Amino acid sequence: ENVMETLKLFFVLHEFKALQEAVARLEFEVVQLIRENGGTWEMIGEELGISRQAAARRFSKPRGRRI
C-alpha cells in the first residue's frame, strides 16, 4: 500500500513539473507579445516583481552565436 501511494505521488510530481513547464512557455509567449506591442522591460519587470534587467535576461530571445 505504501509503495502504491508513493508511486501515485511521483505521478502527481511528474504532472506538476509538466504544468510548470507549460506555464513557463506560456509566460514567455505572453511577454514576447507584450514586447511586440510596445511593452517595456520596466513594465514587465514591475508586473512580475523583478527588475527590468532581470526581466530582459529571463525573457529575451536567445541570439545566434557571433563569430
mmCIF file of N, CA and C in Angstrom:
data_model
loop_
_atom_site.group_PDB
_atom_site.id
_atom_site.type_symbol
_atom_site.label_atom_id
_atom_site.label_comp_id
_atom_site.label_asym_id
_atom_site.label_seq_id
_atom_site.Cartn_x
_atom_site.Cartn_y
_atom_site.Cartn_z
ATOM 1 N N GLU A 1 0.832 -1.203 0.000
ATOM 2 C CA GLU A 1 0.000 0.000 0.000
ATOM 3 C C GLU A 1 0.874 1.263 0.000
ATOM 4 N N ASN A 2 1.924 1.286 0.813
ATOM 5 C CA ASN A 2 2.832 2.431 0.844
ATOM 6 C C ASN A 2 3.509 2.653 -0.499
ATOM 7 N N VAL A 3 3.894 1.543 -1.140
ATOM 8 C CA VAL A 3 4.559 1.641 -2.440
ATOM 9 C C VAL A 3 3.602 2.244 -3.460
ATOM 10 N N MET A 4 2.366 1.797 -3.448
ATOM 11 C CA MET A 4 1.370 2.320 -4.380
ATOM 12 C C MET A 4 1.126 3.801 -4.146
ATOM 13 N N GLU A 5 1.043 4.209 -2.903
ATOM 14 C CA GLU A 5 0.844 5.626 -2.579
ATOM 15 C C GLU A 5 2.036 6.454 -3.055
ATOM 16 N N THR A 6 3.231 5.939 -2.853
ATOM 17 C CA THR A 6 4.437 6.646 -3.298
ATOM 18 C C THR A 6 4.442 6.786 -4.816
ATOM 19 N N LEU A 7 4.073 5.741 -5.538
ATOM 20 C CA LEU A 7 4.007 5.811 -7.000
ATOM 21 C C LEU A 7 2.991 6.855 -7.462
ATOM 22 N N LYS A 8 1.873 6.917 -6.795
ATOM 23 C CA LYS A 8 0.857 7.931 -7.115
ATOM 24 C C LYS A 8 1.417 9.336 -6.902
ATOM 25 N N LEU A 9 2.148 9.505 -5.825
ATOM 26 C CA LEU A 9 2.727 10.816 -5.534
ATOM 27 C C LEU A 9 3.783 11.203 -6.559
ATOM 28 N N PHE A 10 4.567 10.233 -7.027
ATOM 29 C CA PHE A 10 5.536 10.527 -8.079
ATOM 30 C C PHE A 10 4.833 10.929 -9.369
ATOM 31 N N PHE A 11 3.715 10.298 -9.664
ATOM 32 C CA PHE A 11 2.931 10.675 -10.831
ATOM 33 C C PHE A 11 2.448 12.122 -10.692
ATOM 34 N N VAL A 12 1.946 12.471 -9.530
ATOM 35 C CA VAL A 12 1.493 13.845 -9.280
ATOM 36 C C VAL A 12 2.653 14.813 -9.439
ATOM 37 N N LEU A 13 3.816 14.466 -8.922
ATOM 38 C CA LEU A 13 5.002 15.310 -9.050
ATOM 39 C C LEU A 13 5.380 15.491 -10.516
ATOM 40 N N HIS A 14 5.337 14.410 -11.280
ATOM 41 C CA HIS A 14 5.630 14.469 -12.710
ATOM 42 C C HIS A 14 4.655 15.404 -13.427
ATOM 43 N N GLU A 15 3.381 15.282 -13.131
ATOM 44 C CA GLU A 15 2.361 16.142 -13.741
ATOM 45 C C GLU A 15 2.545 17.600 -13.332
ATOM 46 N N PHE A 16 2.916 17.822 -12.096
ATOM 47 C CA PHE A 16 3.158 19.186 -11.613
ATOM 48 C C PHE A 16 4.304 19.825 -12.394
ATOM 49 N N LYS A 17 5.366 19.064 -12.616
ATOM 50 C CA LYS A 17 6.510 19.574 -13.383
ATOM 51 C C LYS A 17 6.086 19.917 -14.808
ATOM 52 N N ALA A 18 5.293 19.062 -15.422
ATOM 53 C CA ALA A 18 4.810 19.324 -16.779
ATOM 54 C C ALA A 18 3.972 20.599 -16.819
ATOM 55 N N LEU A 19 3.139 20.798 -15.817
ATOM 56 C CA LEU A 19 2.336 22.027 -15.747
ATOM 57 C C LEU A 19 3.224 23.262 -15.593
ATOM 58 N N GLN A 20 4.234 23.168 -14.757
ATOM 59 C CA GLN A 20 5.157 24.289 -14.571
ATOM 60 C C GLN A 20 5.832 24.652 -15.892
ATOM 61 N N GLU A 21 6.253 23.643 -16.642
ATOM 62 C CA GLU A 21 6.910 23.885 -17.929
ATOM 63 C C GLU A 21 5.947 24.533 -18.918
ATOM 64 N N ALA A 22 4.704 24.082 -18.928
ATOM 65 C CA ALA A 22 3.701 24.663 -19.818
ATOM 66 C C ALA A 22 3.424 26.121 -19.454
ATOM 67 N N VAL A 23 3.327 26.404 -18.173
ATOM 68 C CA VAL A 23 3.100 27.779 -17.716
ATOM 69 C C VAL A 23 4.282 28.663 -18.089
ATOM 70 N N ALA A 24 5.496 28.156 -17.938
ATOM 71 C CA ALA A 24 6.690 28.929 -18.289
ATOM 72 C C ALA A 24 6.704 29.254 -19.781
ATOM 73 N N ARG A 25 6.337 28.270 -20.625
ATOM 74 C CA ARG A 25 6.276 28.535 -22.073
ATOM 75 C C ARG A 25 5.228 29.587 -22.389
ATOM 76 N N LEU A 26 4.077 29.498 -21.764
ATOM 77 C CA LEU A 26 3.008 30.467 -21.986
ATOM 78 C C LEU A 26 3.427 31.856 -21.510
ATOM 79 N N GLU A 27 4.063 31.928 -20.357
ATOM 80 C CA GLU A 27 4.546 33.205 -19.821
ATOM 81 C C GLU A 27 5.534 33.835 -20.801
ATOM 82 N N PHE A 28 6.449 33.033 -21.350
ATOM 83 C CA PHE A 28 7.425 33.535 -22.315
ATOM 84 C C PHE A 28 6.711 34.104 -23.541
ATOM 85 N N GLU A 29 5.721 33.387 -24.059
ATOM 86 C CA GLU A 29 4.991 33.843 -25.239
ATOM 87 C C GLU A 29 4.229 35.136 -24.957
ATOM 88 N N VAL A 30 3.622 35.240 -23.793
ATOM 89 C CA VAL A 30 2.892 36.464 -23.433
ATOM 90 C C VAL A 30 3.846 37.647 -23.348
ATOM 91 N N VAL A 31 5.004 37.435 -22.747
ATOM 92 C CA VAL A 31 5.997 38.514 -22.659
ATOM 93 C C VAL A 31 6.442 38.938 -24.053
ATOM 94 N N GLN A 32 6.646 37.976 -24.949
ATOM 95 C CA GLN A 32 7.039 38.332 -26.320
ATOM 96 C C GLN A 32 5.958 39.174 -26.989
ATOM 97 N N LEU A 33 4.702 38.819 -26.787
ATOM 98 C CA LEU A 33 3.599 39.598 -27.354
ATOM 99 C C LEU A 33 3.544 41.003 -26.761
ATOM 100 N N ILE A 34 3.765 41.100 -25.462
ATOM 101 C CA ILE A 34 3.794 42.414 -24.813
ATOM 102 C C ILE A 34 4.889 43.265 -25.425
ATOM 103 N N ARG A 35 6.078 42.685 -25.600
ATOM 104 C CA ARG A 35 7.203 43.428 -26.188
ATOM 105 C C ARG A 35 6.887 43.846 -27.623
ATOM 106 N N GLU A 36 6.294 42.943 -28.402
ATOM 107 C CA GLU A 36 5.946 43.261 -29.788
ATOM 108 C C GLU A 36 4.915 44.375 -29.879
ATOM 109 N N ASN A 37 4.145 44.558 -28.818
ATOM 110 C CA ASN A 37 3.112 45.591 -28.796
ATOM 111 C C ASN A 37 3.525 46.810 -27.993
ATOM 112 N N GLY A 38 4.818 46.987 -27.796
ATOM 113 C CA GLY A 38 5.324 48.216 -27.188
ATOM 114 C C GLY A 38 5.588 48.183 -25.701
ATOM 115 N N GLY A 39 5.362 47.069 -25.049
ATOM 116 C CA GLY A 39 5.646 46.979 -23.618
ATOM 117 C C GLY A 39 7.143 47.033 -23.363
ATOM 118 N N THR A 40 7.516 47.651 -22.277
ATOM 119 C CA THR A 40 8.938 47.780 -21.944
ATOM 120 C C THR A 40 9.342 46.723 -20.918
ATOM 121 N N TRP A 41 10.664 46.499 -20.845
ATOM 122 C CA TRP A 41 11.177 45.582 -19.823
ATOM 123 C C TRP A 41 10.843 46.107 -18.442
ATOM 124 N N GLU A 42 10.829 47.419 -18.294
ATOM 125 C CA GLU A 42 10.487 48.008 -16.996
ATOM 126 C C GLU A 42 9.056 47.649 -16.598
ATOM 127 N N MET A 43 8.124 47.768 -17.536
ATOM 128 C CA MET A 43 6.722 47.439 -17.259
ATOM 129 C C MET A 43 6.562 45.961 -16.914
ATOM 130 N N ILE A 44 7.236 45.114 -17.687
ATOM 131 C CA ILE A 44 7.150 43.668 -17.459
ATOM 132 C C ILE A 44 7.757 43.315 -16.104
ATOM 133 N N GLY A 45 8.927 43.867 -15.831
ATOM 134 C CA GLY A 45 9.569 43.615 -14.550
ATOM 135 C C GLY A 45 8.713 44.043 -13.375
ATOM 136 N N GLU A 46 8.105 45.219 -13.504
ATOM 137 C CA GLU A 46 7.249 45.721 -12.419
ATOM 138 C C GLU A 46 6.082 44.771 -12.168
ATOM 139 N N GLU A 47 5.469 44.286 -13.243
ATOM 140 C CA GLU A 47 4.337 43.373 -13.104
ATOM 141 C C GLU A 47 4.741 42.059 -12.431
ATOM 142 N N LEU A 48 5.967 41.609 -12.714
ATOM 143 C CA LEU A 48 6.431 40.333 -12.167
ATOM 144 C C LEU A 48 7.185 40.479 -10.845
ATOM 145 N N GLY A 49 7.395 41.724 -10.417
ATOM 146 C CA GLY A 49 8.094 41.947 -9.152
ATOM 147 C C GLY A 49 9.591 41.725 -9.251
ATOM 148 N N ILE A 50 10.131 41.963 -10.455
ATOM 149 C CA ILE A 50 11.575 41.832 -10.656
ATOM 150 C C ILE A 50 12.080 43.085 -11.365
ATOM 151 N N SER A 51 13.386 43.253 -11.436
ATOM 152 C CA SER A 51 13.945 44.429 -12.108
ATOM 153 C C SER A 51 13.780 44.299 -13.618
ATOM 154 N N ARG A 52 13.908 45.411 -14.316
ATOM 155 C CA ARG A 52 13.823 45.368 -15.784
ATOM 156 C C ARG A 52 14.958 44.536 -16.364
ATOM 157 N N GLN A 53 16.128 44.610 -15.707
ATOM 158 C CA GLN A 53 17.268 43.823 -16.183
ATOM 159 C C GLN A 53 16.993 42.325 -16.035
ATOM 160 N N ALA A 54 16.418 41.950 -14.904
ATOM 161 C CA ALA A 54 16.093 40.537 -14.678
ATOM 162 C C ALA A 54 15.041 40.062 -15.674
ATOM 163 N N ALA A 55 14.069 40.911 -15.963
ATOM 164 C CA ALA A 55 13.040 40.556 -16.951
ATOM 165 C C ALA A 55 13.662 40.359 -18.323
ATOM 166 N N ALA A 56 14.540 41.258 -18.708
ATOM 167 C CA ALA A 56 15.195 41.153 -20.015
ATOM 168 C C ALA A 56 16.039 39.891 -20.098
ATOM 169 N N ARG A 57 16.782 39.594 -19.042
ATOM 170 C CA ARG A 57 17.614 38.378 -19.038
ATOM 171 C C ARG A 57 16.751 37.124 -19.133
ATOM 172 N N ARG A 58 15.660 37.125 -18.413
ATOM 173 C CA ARG A 58 14.805 35.938 -18.337
ATOM 174 C C ARG A 58 14.021 35.686 -19.615
ATOM 175 N N PHE A 59 13.601 36.764 -20.287
ATOM 176 C CA PHE A 59 12.668 36.598 -21.402
ATOM 177 C C PHE A 59 13.198 37.008 -22.769
ATOM 178 N N SER A 60 14.416 37.513 -22.851
ATOM 179 C CA SER A 60 14.950 37.858 -24.161
ATOM 180 C C SER A 60 15.117 36.586 -24.998
ATOM 181 N N LYS A 61 14.817 36.731 -26.277
ATOM 182 C CA LYS A 61 15.012 35.596 -27.178
ATOM 183 C C LYS A 61 16.504 35.330 -27.301
ATOM 184 N N PRO A 62 16.883 34.061 -27.331
ATOM 185 C CA PRO A 62 18.317 33.746 -27.498
ATOM 186 C C PRO A 62 18.828 34.270 -28.835
ATOM 187 N N ARG A 63 20.015 34.786 -28.812
ATOM 188 C CA ARG A 63 20.612 35.291 -30.040
ATOM 189 C C ARG A 63 21.513 34.220 -30.621
ATOM 190 N N GLY A 64 21.690 34.288 -31.927
ATOM 191 C CA GLY A 64 22.600 33.359 -32.581
ATOM 192 C C GLY A 64 24.024 33.607 -32.150
ATOM 193 N N ARG A 65 24.857 32.611 -32.316
ATOM 194 C CA ARG A 65 26.271 32.768 -31.937
ATOM 195 C C ARG A 65 26.933 33.756 -32.873
ATOM 196 N N ARG A 66 27.760 34.590 -32.311
ATOM 197 C CA ARG A 66 28.515 35.552 -33.110
ATOM 198 C C ARG A 66 29.913 35.008 -33.362
ATOM 199 N N ILE A 67 30.356 35.167 -34.583
ATOM 200 C CA ILE A 67 31.677 34.646 -34.945
ATOM 201 C C ILE A 67 32.637 35.784 -35.167
#
